[in-house]
Structures are given as structure tokens and as C-alpha cells.
PDB file of C-alpha atoms and ligand atoms in Angstrom:
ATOM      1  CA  UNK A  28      -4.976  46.078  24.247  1.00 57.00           C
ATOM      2  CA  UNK A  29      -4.412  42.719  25.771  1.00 54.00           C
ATOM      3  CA  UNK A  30      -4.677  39.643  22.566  1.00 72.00           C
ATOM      4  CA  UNK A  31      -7.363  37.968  22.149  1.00 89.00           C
ATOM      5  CA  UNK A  32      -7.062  33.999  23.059  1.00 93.00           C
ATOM      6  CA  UNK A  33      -5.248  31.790  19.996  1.00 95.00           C
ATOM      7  CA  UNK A  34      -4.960  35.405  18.159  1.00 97.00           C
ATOM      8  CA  UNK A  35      -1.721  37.469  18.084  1.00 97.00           C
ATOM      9  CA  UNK A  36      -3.094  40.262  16.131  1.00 98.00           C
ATOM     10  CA  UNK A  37      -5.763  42.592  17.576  1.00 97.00           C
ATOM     11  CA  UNK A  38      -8.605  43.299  15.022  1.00 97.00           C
ATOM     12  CA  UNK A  39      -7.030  46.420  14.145  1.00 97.00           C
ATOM     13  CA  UNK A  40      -4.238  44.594  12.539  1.00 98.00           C
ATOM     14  CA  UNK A  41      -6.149  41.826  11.162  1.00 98.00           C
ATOM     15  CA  UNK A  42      -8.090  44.527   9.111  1.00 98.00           C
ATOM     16  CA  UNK A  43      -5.124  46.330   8.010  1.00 98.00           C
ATOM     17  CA  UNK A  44      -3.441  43.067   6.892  1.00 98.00           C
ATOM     18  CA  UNK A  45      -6.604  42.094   4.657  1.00 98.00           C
ATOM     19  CA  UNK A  46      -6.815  46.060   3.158  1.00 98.00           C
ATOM     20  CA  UNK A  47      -3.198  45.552   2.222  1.00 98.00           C
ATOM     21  CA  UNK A  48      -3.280  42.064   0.745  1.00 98.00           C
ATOM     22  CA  UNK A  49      -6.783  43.758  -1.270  1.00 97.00           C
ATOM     23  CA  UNK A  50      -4.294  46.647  -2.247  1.00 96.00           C
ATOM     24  CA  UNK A  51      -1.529  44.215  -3.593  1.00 96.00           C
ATOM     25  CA  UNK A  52      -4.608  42.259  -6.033  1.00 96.00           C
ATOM     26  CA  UNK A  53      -6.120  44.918  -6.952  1.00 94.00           C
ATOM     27  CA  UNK A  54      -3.289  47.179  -7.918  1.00 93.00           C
ATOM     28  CA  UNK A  55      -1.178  43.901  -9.283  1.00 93.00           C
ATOM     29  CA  UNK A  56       1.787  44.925  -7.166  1.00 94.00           C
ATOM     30  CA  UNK A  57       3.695  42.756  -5.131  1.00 96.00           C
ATOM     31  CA  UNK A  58       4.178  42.948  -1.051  1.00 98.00           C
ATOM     32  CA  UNK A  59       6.243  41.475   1.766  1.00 98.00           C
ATOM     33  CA  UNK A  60       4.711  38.798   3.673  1.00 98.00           C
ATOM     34  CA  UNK A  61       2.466  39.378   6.705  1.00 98.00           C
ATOM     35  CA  UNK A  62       4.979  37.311   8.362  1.00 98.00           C
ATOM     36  CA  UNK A  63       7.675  39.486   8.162  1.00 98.00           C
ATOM     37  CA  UNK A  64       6.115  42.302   9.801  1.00 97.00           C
ATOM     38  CA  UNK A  65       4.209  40.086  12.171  1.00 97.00           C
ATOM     39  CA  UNK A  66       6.287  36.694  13.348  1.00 96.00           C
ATOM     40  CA  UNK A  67       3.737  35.678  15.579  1.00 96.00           C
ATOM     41  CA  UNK A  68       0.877  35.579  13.176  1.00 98.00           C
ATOM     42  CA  UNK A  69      -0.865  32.203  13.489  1.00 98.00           C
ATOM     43  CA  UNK A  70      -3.282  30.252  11.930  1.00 97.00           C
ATOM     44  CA  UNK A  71      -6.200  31.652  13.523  1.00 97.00           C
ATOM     45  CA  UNK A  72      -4.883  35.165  12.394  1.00 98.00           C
ATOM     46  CA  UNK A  73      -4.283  33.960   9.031  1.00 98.00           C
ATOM     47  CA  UNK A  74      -8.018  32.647   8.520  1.00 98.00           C
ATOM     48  CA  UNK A  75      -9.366  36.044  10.058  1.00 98.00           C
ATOM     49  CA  UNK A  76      -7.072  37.816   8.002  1.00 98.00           C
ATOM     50  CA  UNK A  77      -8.848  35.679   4.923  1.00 98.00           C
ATOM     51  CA  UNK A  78     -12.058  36.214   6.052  1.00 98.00           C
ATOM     52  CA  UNK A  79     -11.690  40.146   6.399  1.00 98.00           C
ATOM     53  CA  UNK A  80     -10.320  39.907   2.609  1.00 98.00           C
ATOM     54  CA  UNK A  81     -13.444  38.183   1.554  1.00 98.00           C
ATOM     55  CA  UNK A  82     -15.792  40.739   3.394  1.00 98.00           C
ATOM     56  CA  UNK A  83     -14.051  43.138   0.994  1.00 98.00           C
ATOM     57  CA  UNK A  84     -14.784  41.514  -1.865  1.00 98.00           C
ATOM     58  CA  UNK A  85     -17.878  40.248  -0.636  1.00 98.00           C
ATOM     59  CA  UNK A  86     -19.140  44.417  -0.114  1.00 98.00           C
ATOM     60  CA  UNK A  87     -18.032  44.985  -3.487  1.00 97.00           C
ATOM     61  CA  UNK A  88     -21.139  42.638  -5.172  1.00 98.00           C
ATOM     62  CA  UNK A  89     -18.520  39.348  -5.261  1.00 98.00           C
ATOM     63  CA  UNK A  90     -20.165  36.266  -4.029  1.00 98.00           C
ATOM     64  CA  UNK A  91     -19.120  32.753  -2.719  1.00 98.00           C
ATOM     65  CA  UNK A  92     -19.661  30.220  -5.296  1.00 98.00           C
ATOM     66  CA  UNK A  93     -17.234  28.097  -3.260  1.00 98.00           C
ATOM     67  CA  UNK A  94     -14.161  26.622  -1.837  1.00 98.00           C
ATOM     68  CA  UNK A  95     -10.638  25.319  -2.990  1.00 98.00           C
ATOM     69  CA  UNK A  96      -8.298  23.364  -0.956  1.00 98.00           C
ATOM     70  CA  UNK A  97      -4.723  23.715  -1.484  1.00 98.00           C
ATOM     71  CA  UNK A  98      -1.379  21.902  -1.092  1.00 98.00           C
ATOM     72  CA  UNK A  99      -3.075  18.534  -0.717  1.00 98.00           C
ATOM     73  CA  UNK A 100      -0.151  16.910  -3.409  1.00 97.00           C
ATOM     74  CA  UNK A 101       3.319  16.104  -2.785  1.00 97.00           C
ATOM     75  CA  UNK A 102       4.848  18.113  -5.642  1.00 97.00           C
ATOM     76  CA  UNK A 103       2.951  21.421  -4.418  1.00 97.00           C
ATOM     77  CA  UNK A 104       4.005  21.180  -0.839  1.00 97.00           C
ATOM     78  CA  UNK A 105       7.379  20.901  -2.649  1.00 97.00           C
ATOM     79  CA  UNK A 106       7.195  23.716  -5.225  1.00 96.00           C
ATOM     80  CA  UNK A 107       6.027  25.902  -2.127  1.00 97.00           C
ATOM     81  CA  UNK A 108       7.833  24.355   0.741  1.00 96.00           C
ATOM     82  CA  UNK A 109       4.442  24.550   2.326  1.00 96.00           C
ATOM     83  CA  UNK A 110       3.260  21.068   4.124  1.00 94.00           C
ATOM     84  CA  UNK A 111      -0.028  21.697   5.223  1.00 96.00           C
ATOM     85  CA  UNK A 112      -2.967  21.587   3.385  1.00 98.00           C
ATOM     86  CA  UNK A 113      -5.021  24.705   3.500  1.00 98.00           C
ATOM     87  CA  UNK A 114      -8.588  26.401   2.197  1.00 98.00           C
ATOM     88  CA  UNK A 115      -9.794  29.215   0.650  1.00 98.00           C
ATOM     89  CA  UNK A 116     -12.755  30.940  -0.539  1.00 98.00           C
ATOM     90  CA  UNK A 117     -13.564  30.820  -4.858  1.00 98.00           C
ATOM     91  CA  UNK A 118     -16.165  34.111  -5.786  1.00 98.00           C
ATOM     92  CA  UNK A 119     -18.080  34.130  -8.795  1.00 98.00           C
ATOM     93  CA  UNK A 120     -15.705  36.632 -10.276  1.00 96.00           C
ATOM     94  CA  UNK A 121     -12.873  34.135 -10.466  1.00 96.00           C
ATOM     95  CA  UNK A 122     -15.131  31.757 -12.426  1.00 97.00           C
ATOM     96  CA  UNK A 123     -13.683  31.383 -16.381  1.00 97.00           C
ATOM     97  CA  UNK A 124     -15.680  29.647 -18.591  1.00 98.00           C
ATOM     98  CA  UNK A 125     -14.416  26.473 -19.998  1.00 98.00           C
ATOM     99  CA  UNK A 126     -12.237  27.327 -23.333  1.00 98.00           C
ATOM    100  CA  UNK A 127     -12.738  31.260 -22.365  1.00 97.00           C
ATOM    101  CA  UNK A 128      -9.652  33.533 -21.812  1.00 96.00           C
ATOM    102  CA  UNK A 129      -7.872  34.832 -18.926  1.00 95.00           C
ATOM    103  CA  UNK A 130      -6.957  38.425 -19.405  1.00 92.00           C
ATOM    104  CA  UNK A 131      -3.944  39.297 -17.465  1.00 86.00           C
ATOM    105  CA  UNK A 132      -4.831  43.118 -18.932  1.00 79.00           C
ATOM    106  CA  UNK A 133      -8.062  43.317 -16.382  1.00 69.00           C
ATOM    107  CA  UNK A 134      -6.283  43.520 -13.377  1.00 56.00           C
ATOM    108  CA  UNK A 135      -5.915  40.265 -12.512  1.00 79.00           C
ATOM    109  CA  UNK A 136      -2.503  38.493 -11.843  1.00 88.00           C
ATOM    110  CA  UNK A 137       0.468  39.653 -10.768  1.00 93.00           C
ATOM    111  CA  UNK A 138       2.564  36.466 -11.620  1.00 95.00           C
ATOM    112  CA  UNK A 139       0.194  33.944 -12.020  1.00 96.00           C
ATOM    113  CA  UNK A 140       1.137  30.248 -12.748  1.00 97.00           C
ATOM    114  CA  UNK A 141      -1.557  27.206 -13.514  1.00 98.00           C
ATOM    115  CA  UNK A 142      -2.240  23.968 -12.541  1.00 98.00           C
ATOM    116  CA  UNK A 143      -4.475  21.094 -12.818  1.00 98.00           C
ATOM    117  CA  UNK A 144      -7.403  20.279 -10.558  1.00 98.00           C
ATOM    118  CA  UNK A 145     -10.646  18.143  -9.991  1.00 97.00           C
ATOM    119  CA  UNK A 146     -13.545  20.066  -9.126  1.00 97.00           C
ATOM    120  CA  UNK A 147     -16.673  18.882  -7.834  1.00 97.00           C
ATOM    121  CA  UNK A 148     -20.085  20.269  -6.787  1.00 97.00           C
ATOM    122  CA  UNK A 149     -21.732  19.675  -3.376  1.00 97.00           C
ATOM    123  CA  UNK A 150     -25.268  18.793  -3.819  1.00 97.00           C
ATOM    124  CA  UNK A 151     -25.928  18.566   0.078  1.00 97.00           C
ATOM    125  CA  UNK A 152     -24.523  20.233   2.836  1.00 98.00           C
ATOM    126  CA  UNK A 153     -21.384  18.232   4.198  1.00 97.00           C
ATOM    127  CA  UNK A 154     -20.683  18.602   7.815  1.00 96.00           C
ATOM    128  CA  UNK A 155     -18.251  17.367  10.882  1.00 96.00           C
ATOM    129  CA  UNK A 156     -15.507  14.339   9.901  1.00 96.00           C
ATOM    130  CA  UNK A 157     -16.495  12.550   7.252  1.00 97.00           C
ATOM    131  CA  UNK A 158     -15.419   9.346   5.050  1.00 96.00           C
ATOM    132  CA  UNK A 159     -14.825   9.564   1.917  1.00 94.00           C
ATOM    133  CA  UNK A 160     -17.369   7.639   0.470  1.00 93.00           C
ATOM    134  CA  UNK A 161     -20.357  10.032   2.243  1.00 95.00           C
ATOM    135  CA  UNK A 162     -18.279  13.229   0.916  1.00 95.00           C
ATOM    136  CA  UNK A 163     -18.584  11.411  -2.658  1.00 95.00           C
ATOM    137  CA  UNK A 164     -22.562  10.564  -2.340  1.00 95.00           C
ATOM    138  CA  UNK A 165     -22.916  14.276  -1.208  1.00 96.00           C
ATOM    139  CA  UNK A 166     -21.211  15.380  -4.505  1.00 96.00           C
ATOM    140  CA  UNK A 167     -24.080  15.221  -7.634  1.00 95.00           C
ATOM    141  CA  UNK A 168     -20.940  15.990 -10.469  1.00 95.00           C
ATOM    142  CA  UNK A 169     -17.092  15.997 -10.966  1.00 96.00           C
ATOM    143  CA  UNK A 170     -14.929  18.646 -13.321  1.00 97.00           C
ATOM    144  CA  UNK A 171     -11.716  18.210 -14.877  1.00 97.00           C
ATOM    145  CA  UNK A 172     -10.477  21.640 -13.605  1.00 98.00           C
ATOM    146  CA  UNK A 173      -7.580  24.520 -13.961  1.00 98.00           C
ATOM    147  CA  UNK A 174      -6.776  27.127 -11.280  1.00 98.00           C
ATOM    148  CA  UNK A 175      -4.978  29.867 -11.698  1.00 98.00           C
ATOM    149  CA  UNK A 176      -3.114  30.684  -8.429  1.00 98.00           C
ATOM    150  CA  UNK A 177      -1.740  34.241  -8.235  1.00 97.00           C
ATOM    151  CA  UNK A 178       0.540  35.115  -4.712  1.00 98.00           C
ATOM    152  CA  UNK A 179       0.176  38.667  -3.542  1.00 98.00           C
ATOM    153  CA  UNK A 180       3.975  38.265  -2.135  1.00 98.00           C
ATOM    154  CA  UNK A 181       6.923  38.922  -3.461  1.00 98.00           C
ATOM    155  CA  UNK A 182       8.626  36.304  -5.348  1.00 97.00           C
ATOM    156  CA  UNK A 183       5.701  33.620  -5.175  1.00 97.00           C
ATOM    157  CA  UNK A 184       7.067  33.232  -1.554  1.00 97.00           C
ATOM    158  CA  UNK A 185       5.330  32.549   2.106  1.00 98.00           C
ATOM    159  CA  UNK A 186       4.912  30.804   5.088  1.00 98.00           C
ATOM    160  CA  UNK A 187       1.803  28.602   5.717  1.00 98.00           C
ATOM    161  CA  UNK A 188       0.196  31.701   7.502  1.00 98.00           C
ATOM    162  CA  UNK A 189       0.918  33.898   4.964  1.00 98.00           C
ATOM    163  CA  UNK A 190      -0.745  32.015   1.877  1.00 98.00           C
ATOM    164  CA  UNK A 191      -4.518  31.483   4.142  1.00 98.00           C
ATOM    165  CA  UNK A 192      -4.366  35.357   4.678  1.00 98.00           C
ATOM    166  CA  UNK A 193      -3.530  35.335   0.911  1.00 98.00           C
ATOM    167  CA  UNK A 194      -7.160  33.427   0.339  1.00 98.00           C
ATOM    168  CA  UNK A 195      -4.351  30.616  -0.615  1.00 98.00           C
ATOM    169  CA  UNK A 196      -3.451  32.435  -3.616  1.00 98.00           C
ATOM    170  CA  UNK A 197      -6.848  32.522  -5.521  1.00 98.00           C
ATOM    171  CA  UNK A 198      -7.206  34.194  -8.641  1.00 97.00           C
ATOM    172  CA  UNK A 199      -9.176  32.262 -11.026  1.00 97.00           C
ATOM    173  CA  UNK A 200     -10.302  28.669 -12.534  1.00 98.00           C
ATOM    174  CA  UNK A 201     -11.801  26.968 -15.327  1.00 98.00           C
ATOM    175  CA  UNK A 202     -13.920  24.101 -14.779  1.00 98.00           C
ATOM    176  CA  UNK A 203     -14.908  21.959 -17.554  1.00 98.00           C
ATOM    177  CA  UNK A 204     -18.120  20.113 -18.481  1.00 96.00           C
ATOM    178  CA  UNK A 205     -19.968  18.897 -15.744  1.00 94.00           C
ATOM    179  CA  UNK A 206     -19.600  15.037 -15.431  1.00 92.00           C
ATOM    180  CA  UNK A 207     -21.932  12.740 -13.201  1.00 91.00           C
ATOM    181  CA  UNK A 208     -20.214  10.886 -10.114  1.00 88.00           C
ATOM    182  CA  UNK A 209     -20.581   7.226 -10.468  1.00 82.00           C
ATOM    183  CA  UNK A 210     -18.653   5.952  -7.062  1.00 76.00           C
ATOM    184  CA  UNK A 211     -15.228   5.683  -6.503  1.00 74.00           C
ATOM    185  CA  UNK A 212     -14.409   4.653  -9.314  1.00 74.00           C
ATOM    186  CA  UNK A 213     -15.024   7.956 -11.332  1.00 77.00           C
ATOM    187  CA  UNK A 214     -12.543   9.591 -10.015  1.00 89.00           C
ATOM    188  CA  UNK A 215     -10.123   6.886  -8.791  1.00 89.00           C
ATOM    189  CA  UNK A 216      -6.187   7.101 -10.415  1.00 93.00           C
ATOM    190  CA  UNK A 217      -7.340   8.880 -13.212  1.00 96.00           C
ATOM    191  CA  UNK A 218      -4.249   9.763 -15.628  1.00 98.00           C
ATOM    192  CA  UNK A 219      -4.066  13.707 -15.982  1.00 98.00           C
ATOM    193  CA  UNK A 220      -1.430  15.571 -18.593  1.00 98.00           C
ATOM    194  CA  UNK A 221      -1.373  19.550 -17.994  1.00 98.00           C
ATOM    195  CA  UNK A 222      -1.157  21.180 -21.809  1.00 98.00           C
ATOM    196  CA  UNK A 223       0.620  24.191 -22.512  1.00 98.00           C
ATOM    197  CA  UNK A 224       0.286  25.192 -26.619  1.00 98.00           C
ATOM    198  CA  UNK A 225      -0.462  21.228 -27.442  1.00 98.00           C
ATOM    199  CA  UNK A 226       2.575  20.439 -25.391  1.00 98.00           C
ATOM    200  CA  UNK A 227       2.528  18.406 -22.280  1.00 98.00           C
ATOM    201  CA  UNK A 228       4.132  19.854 -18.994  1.00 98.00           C
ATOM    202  CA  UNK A 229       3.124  18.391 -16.640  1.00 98.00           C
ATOM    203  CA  UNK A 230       1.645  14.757 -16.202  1.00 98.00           C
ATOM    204  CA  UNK A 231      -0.184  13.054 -12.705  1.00 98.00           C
ATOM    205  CA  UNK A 232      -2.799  11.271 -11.934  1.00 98.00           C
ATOM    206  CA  UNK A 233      -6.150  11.926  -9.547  1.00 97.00           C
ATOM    207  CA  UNK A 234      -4.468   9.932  -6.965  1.00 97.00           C
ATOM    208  CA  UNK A 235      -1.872  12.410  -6.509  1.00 98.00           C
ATOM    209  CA  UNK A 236      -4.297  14.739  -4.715  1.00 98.00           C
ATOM    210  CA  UNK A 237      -4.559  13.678  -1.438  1.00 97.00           C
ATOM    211  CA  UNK A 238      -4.176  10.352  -2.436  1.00 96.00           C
ATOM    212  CA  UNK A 239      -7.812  10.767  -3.825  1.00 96.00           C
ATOM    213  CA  UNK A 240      -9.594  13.800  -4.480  1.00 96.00           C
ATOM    214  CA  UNK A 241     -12.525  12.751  -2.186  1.00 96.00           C
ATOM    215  CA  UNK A 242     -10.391  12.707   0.671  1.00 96.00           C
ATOM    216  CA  UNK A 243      -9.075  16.405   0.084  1.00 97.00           C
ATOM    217  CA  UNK A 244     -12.816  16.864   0.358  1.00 97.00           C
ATOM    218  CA  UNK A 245     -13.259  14.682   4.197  1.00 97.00           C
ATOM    219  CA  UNK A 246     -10.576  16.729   5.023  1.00 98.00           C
ATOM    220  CA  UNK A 247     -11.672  19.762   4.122  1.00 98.00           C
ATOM    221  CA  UNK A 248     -14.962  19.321   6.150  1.00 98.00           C
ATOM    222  CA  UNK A 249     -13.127  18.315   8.859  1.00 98.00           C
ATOM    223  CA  UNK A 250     -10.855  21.805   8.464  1.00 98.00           C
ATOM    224  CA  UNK A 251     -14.279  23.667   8.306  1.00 98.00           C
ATOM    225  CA  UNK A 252     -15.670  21.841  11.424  1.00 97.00           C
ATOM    226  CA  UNK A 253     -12.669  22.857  13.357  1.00 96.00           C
ATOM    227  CA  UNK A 254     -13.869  26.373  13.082  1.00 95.00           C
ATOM    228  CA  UNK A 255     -17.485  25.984  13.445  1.00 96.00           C
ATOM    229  CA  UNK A 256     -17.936  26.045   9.348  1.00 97.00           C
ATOM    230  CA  UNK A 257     -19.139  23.434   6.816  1.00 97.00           C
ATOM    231  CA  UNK A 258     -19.978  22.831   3.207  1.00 97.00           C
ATOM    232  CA  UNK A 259     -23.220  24.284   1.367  1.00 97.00           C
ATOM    233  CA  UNK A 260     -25.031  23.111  -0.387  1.00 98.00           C
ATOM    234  CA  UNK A 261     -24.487  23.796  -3.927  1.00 98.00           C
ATOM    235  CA  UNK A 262     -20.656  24.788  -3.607  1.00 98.00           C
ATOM    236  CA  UNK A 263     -18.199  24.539  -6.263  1.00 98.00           C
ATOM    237  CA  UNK A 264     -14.897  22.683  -4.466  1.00 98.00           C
ATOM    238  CA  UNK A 265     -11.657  22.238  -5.859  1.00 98.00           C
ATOM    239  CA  UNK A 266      -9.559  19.542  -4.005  1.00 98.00           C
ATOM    240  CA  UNK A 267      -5.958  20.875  -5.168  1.00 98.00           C
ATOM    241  CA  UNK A 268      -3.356  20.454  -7.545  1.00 98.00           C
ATOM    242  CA  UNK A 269      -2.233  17.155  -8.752  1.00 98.00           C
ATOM    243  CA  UNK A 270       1.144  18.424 -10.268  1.00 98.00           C
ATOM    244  CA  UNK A 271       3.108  21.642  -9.571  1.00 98.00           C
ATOM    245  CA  UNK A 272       2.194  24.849 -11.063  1.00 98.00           C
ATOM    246  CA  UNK A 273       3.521  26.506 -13.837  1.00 98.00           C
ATOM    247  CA  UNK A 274       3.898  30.177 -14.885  1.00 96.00           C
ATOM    248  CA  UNK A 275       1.328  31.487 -17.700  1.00 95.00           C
ATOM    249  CA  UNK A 276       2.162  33.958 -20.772  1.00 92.00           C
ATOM    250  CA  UNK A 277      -0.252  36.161 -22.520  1.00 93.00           C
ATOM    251  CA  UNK A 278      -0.981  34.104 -25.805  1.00 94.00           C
ATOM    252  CA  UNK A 279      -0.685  30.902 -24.530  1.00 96.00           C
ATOM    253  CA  UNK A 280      -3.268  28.422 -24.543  1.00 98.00           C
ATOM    254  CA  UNK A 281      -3.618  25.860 -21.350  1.00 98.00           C
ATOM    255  CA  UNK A 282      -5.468  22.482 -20.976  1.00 98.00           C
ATOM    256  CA  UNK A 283      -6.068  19.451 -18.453  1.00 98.00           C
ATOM    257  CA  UNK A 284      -7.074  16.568 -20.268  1.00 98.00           C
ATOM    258  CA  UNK A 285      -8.017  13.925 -17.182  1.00 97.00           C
ATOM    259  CA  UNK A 286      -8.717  10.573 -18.961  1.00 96.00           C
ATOM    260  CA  UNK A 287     -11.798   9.033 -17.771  1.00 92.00           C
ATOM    261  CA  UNK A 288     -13.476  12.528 -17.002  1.00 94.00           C
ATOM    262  CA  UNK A 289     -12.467  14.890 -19.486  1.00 96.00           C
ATOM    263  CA  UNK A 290     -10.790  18.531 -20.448  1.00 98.00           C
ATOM    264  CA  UNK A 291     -10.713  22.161 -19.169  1.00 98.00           C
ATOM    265  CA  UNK A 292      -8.794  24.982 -21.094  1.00 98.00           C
ATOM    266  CA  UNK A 293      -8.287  28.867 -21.295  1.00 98.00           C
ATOM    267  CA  UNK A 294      -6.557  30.963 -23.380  1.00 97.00           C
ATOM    268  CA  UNK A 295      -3.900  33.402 -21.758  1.00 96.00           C
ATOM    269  CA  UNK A 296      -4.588  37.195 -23.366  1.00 94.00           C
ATOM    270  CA  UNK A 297      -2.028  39.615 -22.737  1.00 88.00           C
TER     271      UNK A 297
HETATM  272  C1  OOG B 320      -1.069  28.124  -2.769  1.00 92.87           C
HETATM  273  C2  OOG B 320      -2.338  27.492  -3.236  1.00 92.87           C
HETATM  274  C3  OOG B 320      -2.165  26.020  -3.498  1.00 92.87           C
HETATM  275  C4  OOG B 320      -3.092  24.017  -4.725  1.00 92.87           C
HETATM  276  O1  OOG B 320      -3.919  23.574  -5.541  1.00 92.87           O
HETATM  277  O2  OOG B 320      -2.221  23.321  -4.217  1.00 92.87           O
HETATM  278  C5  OOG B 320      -3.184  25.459  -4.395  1.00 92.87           C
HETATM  279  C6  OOG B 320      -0.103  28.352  -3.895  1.00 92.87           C
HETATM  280  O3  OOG B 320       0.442  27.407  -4.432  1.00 92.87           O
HETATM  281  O4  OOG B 320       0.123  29.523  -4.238  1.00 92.87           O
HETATM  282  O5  OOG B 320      -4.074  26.098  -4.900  1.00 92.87           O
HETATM  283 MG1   MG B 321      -4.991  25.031  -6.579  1.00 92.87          MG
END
């Protein structure tokens, strides 16, 4: 079957790659990357592949409460040698409440590691290139946030096209209490300190992310409108990590504390 244009897979493949990467979550095991056994796969493979996965997800009574960009800091692109940002979709099932656990016992993570995030929530729909400044008046609240990012290769290991098959890692987040968006200046080099057990492992600031969080979210309209997509309405977003990641352990508790804006945290159960 001749490719389609900008693919390399054929829809066939594309299928099988998202029913394996649904495998590897849902069974907790491990799996090469889809670049191994594919070098040509692309980015426009990668997002189909992403989109299959959440069509899987999406049959099984999971539903889009929103979106997540990733790699938009300098330390992540480094901790993954990854330097592109990227998106992917955040289901209601991922959703932790604030100060709730994470149980690595149902099914979920494979080798999970946490870090620190803003959040915010799109109160109109956001479309096309943007500034930031119309991305911010779009957004009615802002969340100190954690996600918990869980690869479904081997080793925590893959190429940009690998991770946006992935769904960039997704696995699960915490956002914590809802606080109102006052300008720039709410969310402008804001200190942040990642907690593990009352002990501080990682430190940042807002800034880190992107520069500023509200331009992770200009750019991530502008990724959408390059395929034809934009931002609903009443979407959760999460505009990346500000620090590198780090591994979790059952019995551990984690918290952001984002001065300014406020605290998430979750409680690791075995
Ligand atoms: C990919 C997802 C990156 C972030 O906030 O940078 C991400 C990964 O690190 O596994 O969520
Ligand atoms: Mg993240």
C-alpha cells in the first residue's frame, strides 16, 4: 500500500503501535521504542499514533478533561535529551485530588517519576497564534500543579516521536486549589521548591517554563492550529515542568509549594 503523504506508517501500523503502547500501561510492562522497529516514524505518525491511544481509552468511558505540554524547560529537555516541546492529552482518570494518593498497586506506573507544574483552566476557547497576554485573559484560574509522568519504554528512554505516541508520558497529576488569574503578574517568576518527605529536591521558578507559563500556552495553540485543533473551552492545561523529574516510592509523600500561588501534594501508596 503506497504511504500516505507526511505519514510513514499505513493505518495498519499506526493502530498496532497505539494497541501496543495501551498493552505496555495497562499491563505495567515495559517496551522498545516505536522507533526502533520503525526509523522512519515521524511526527505526524507519532500524533496519530497518540490519537489512536486516546480512542482506546476514550471507548473505555475515559474522557478529555484536557491537555499538558511537555519539555517546555531547559532541565527537562536535558533529563530527556528531548528539545522540542510536545502535547498530550490529560483524561479524567489521571485526575488526583489535591493531598489524595497515588497508588502504584492499581495499575498505574511502571517507573513513574514527578515533577512540578502550573496548571491553568481555559475559560474560552483559544484558537490560531496567539500572544501571551490573550492566552492569559482566556484563562479564568491558575494551579500550583504535580504530574506524574510514567514512559511506556524501556529505561525512561525515546526519541521525540516516540514520547507523542507515548501521549508524552501521561499518567497522572494533582492540581491544587484553584487560584484566580490577576495578569501577568500572577504567575510571573514565581519561586517553586519540589518536596519530597518535607525535603526539598528540586527548586525553580515559573519562569523556567517556557520562560513563562503563558507562553507554553501561545505555543501550544499554535501546535494545535498546525493540525487543525484548538483549545476548549473549559480544559484543564498544564504548561510543563519547571525542574527535572524525579523518581517516586510507595510511602513517600510529594509537594510543590509555588510562592505567590500556592501547594499541590499526593501521597505515594505502594
Ligand atoms: C515527557 C513528558 C514531559 C514535561 O512536563 O516536561 C513533561 C517525559 O518527560 O517523560 O511532561
Ligand atoms: Mg509534565
Amino acid at each position: 500500500m503506497p504511504a500516505r503523504e507526511g505519514f510513514s506508517l499505513s493505518t495498519d501500523q499506526i493502530r498496532q503501535a497505539a494497541l501496543d503502547l495501551d498493552f505496555a500501561r495497562i499491563e505495567r510492562l515495559e517496551m522498545e521504542q516505536l522507533s526502533r522497529r520503525y526509523p522512519g516514524l515521524n511526527l505526524n505518525d507519532a500524533y496519530a499514533i497518540q490519537d489512536e491511544g486516546v480512542n482506546l481509552r476514550l471507548a473505555q468511558k475515559e474522557k478529555i478533561i484536557g491537555l499538558k505540554m511537555g519539555l517546555t524547560s531547559a532541565s527537562k529537555m536535558k533529563q530527556m535529551g528531548v528539545n522540542s516541546p510536545i502535547y498530550g492529552m490529560l483524561l479524567d482518570t489521571m485526575q488526583v485530588p489535591d493531598q489524595g494518593i497515588f497508588s502504584l498497586e492499581r495499575g498505574r506506573g511502571i517507573h513513574p517519576w514527578i515533577e512540578p507544574e502550573i496548571g491553568f483552566f481555559i475559560a474560552q476557547d483559544l484558537r490560531g497564534k496567539i500572544s501571551m497576554d490573550t492566552a492569559l485573559a482566556a484563562c479564568s484560574g491558575v494551579y500550583a500543579a504535580l504530574e506524574i509522568v510514567d514512559s511506556r519504554y524501556s529505561d525512561f528512554k525515546f526519541s521525540l516521536p516516540d514520547v507523542i505516541a507515548d501521549n508524552c508520558s501521561s499518567c497522572a497529576f494533582v492540581l491544587g486549589p484553584w487560584a484566580k488569574i490577576d495578569g501577568q503578574k500572577t504567575i510571573k517568576k514565581m519561586p517553586l521548591t519540589l518536596f519530597v518527605n518535607g525535603e526539598a529536591v528540586e527548586t525553580g521558578s515559573s519562569d523556567d517554563i517556557f520562560g513563562n507559563p503563558a507562553r507554553a500556552l501561545a505555543e501550544l495553540c499554535a501546535m494545535l492550529d498546525s493540525r487543525g485543533l484548538y483549545l476548549k473551552k473549559g480544559s484543564m492545561v498544564l504548561a510543563g515542568a519547571a525542574t527535572r523529574a524525579v523518581p517516586i516510592e510507595p510511602g513517600s509523600r510529594v509537594e510543590v509549594f509555588v510562592q505567590g500561588l500556592g501547594r499541590a501534594s499526593v501521597l505515594i501508596s505502594a
